[in-house]
PDB file of C-alpha atoms in Angstrom:
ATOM      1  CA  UNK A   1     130.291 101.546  89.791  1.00 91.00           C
ATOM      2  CA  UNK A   2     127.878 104.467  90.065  1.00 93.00           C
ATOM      3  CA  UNK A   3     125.420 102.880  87.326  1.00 94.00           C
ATOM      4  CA  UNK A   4     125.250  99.488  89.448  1.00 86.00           C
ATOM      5  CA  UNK A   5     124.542 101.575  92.489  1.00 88.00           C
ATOM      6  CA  UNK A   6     121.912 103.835  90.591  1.00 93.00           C
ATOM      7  CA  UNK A   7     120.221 100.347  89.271  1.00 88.00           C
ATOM      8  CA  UNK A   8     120.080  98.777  92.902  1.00 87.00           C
ATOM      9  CA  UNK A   9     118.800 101.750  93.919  1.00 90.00           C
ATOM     10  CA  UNK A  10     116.362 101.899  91.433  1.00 92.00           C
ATOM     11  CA  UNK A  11     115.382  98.403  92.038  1.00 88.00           C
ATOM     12  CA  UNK A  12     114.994  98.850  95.646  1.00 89.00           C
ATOM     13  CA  UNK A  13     112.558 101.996  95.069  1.00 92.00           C
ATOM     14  CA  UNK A  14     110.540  99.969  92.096  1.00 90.00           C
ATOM     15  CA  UNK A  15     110.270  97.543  95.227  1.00 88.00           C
ATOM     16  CA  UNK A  16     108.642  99.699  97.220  1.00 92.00           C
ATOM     17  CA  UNK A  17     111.432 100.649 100.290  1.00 91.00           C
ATOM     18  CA  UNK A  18     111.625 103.890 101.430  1.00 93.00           C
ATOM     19  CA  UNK A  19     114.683 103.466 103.301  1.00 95.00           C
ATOM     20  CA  UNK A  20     117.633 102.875 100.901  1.00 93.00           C
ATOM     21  CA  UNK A  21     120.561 102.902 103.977  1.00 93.00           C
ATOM     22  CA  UNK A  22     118.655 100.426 106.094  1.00 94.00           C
ATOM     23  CA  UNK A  23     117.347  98.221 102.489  1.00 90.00           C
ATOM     24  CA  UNK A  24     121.136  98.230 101.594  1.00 88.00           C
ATOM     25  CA  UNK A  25     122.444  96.837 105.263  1.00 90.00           C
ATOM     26  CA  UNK A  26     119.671  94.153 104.776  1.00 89.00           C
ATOM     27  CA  UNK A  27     120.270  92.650 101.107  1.00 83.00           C
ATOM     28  CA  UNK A  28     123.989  92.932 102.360  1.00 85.00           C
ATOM     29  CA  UNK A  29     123.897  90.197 104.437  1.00 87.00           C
ATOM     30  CA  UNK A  30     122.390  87.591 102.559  1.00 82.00           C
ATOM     31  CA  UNK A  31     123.408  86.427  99.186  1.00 78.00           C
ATOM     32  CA  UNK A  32     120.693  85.697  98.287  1.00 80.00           C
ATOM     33  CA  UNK A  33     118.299  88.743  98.982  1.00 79.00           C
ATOM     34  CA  UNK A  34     119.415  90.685  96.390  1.00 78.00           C
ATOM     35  CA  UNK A  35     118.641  88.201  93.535  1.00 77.00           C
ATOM     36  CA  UNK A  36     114.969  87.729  95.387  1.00 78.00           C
ATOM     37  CA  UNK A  37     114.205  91.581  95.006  1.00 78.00           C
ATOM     38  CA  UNK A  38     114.910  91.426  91.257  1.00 77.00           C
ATOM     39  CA  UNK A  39     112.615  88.353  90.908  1.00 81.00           C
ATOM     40  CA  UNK A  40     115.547  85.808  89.919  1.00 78.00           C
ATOM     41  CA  UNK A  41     114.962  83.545  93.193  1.00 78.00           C
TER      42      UNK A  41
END
């Protein structure tokens, strides 16, 4: 579980946010956020 945080984390920061807490509570709500941050949607 620690290594997927560590990636999302990592993604987020290669993304550009500066704010993991409030990145997390926004790619939370949708499904499909995450996937669009990685480039998959």
């Amino acid at each position: 579980m620690a290594a997927l945080r560590n990636a999302a984390i990592g993604a987020l920061r290669t993304a550009g946010v500066t704010n993991i807490a409030a990145a997390n509570r926004h790619h939370a709500r949708g499904s499909t956020r995450p996937l669009a941050i990685l480039g998959l949607i």
